[in-house]
Amino acid sequence: MTSKFLSALDSAMEQKGSMLCVGLDPATPEMRRDACVPQEYLSHPEGEAEGLLQFCKGIIGQTSQYACAFKTNLQYILPFSLGQMQELNGEVHKAGVQNILDVKLSDIGATNRASIHWAAKAGFDAITASPFTGNVEETAKYGRELGVGIIVLTLTSNPEAHFFMRDAQIGGLRGYEWIAGKVAQSGADGCVVGATGTTREEWMEIRKTIGEERVILVPGMGAQGGDGKAAVELGGKIIVNSSRETIYSPEPGKEAKRIRDTLNGLKKK
């Protein structure tokens, strides 16, 4: 399977020698006590949103040589204007990498299309989508038409995920198996599979179902307690997300390099 997003991601992974995806989650102190944006950015003369943008641009500048992608969580950049999102993506693309908008899209067709339209206009290369409205094929079709990759939540890290993604059955398949099948059938670009709690057998089943060319985006490293080791060792196209432990590190560039090198070491074993 080839798509605009997957082709560009392949190029970035090869050029950077990396499977690291840096998560841009610019939290303010009102959201949590630690792992948040320094006050100096929040006091920006052009406003808080501009300060958050400058923080993100600084992280991109320090980490992009070690990363193949960024994952920007929409919930943290809701104050951004369209122009600020375009500026953010301009910085990412200047570094030769991709930016995934983590929106977990889940609505009826027309609404999903509107979201994908604006994501494309803002310059994002891919978005995350939820399968629970059942219209994965329609969403993947819109993504192809608008040149935006679609990465579908398949087996997430949160403990509650087992209700729908493991315990629930659809046509004799466990939830995550059914979702992975929909990803393969629909022409979507990949799956989101959490690093925390996913077994080696589950990794193998998902990879076998979607094939080697689709990407598996692996969140849940570091602050969420996962390590992504089994996924990386099994091979295929994997990108592993690191957010808080990288962007709030005293030296984000050094931390990104450390994680990149650790992941590459796992791949060689």
Coordinates of N, CA and C in Angstrom, one line a residue, residues 18 27-28 43 45 54-55 58-60 91 114 118 129 162 173 178 185 193 196 198 207 210 222 228 253:
S18 N 15.4 7.0 11.9 CA 14.6 7.1 13.2 C 13.2 6.6 13.0
A27 N 1.1 21.6 27.5 CA 0.2 21.8 28.6 C 0.5 23.1 29.4
T28 N -0.5 23.7 30.0 CA -0.3 24.9 30.8 C -0.4 24.5 32.3
S43 N 3.6 34.1 29.1 CA 3.5 35.5 29.3 C 3.9 36.2 28.0
P45 N 4.1 38.4 24.8 CA 3.4 39.7 24.6 C 2.2 39.6 23.5
Q54 N 5.4 29.2 20.1 CA 6.8 29.4 20.1 C 7.5 28.2 20.9
F55 N 6.8 27.8 22.0 CA 7.3 26.6 22.7 C 7.4 25.4 21.8
G58 N 10.2 25.7 19.3 CA 11.5 25.4 19.9 C 11.8 24.0 20.1
I59 N 10.8 23.2 20.4 CA 10.9 21.7 20.6 C 11.2 21.1 19.2
I60 N 10.5 21.6 18.2 CA 10.8 21.1 16.8 C 12.2 21.3 16.4
E91 N 7.1 24.8 10.1 CA 8.4 24.5 10.8 C 8.7 23.0 10.7
A114 N -15.3 17.5 7.0 CA -15.0 18.9 7.3 C -13.7 18.9 8.1
W118 N -10.1 20.8 7.0 CA -9.4 21.8 7.8 C -8.0 21.4 8.2
A129 N -8.0 8.7 14.0 CA -9.5 8.6 13.9 C -9.9 7.4 14.8
H162 N -10.1 -2.3 27.3 CA -10.4 -3.7 27.1 C -11.9 -4.0 27.0
L173 N -14.8 -11.9 16.1 CA -13.5 -11.3 16.3 C -13.5 -10.4 17.5
W178 N -11.2 -6.9 14.7 CA -12.1 -6.3 13.8 C -11.7 -5.0 13.2
Q185 N -9.0 -3.3 5.0 CA -10.0 -3.3 3.9 C -10.2 -1.9 3.4
V193 N -1.6 1.7 18.3 CA -1.6 0.6 19.3 C -0.7 1.0 20.5
T196 N 1.5 0.2 26.3 CA 1.2 -0.3 27.7 C 0.2 -1.5 27.6
T198 N -0.1 -4.2 25.8 CA -0.3 -5.0 24.6 C 0.7 -6.2 24.5
R207 N -0.2 -6.8 13.1 CA 0.7 -6.6 12.0 C 0.4 -7.6 10.9
I210 N -2.8 -6.1 9.0 CA -2.7 -4.8 8.2 C -1.5 -4.9 7.2
G222 N 7.2 6.0 28.2 CA 7.6 6.9 29.3 C 6.6 7.2 30.3
G228 N 7.2 -0.2 24.2 CA 7.1 -0.5 22.8 C 8.1 -1.5 22.3
G253 N 16.6 17.9 22.9 CA 17.4 17.3 21.8 C 18.1 16.0 22.3

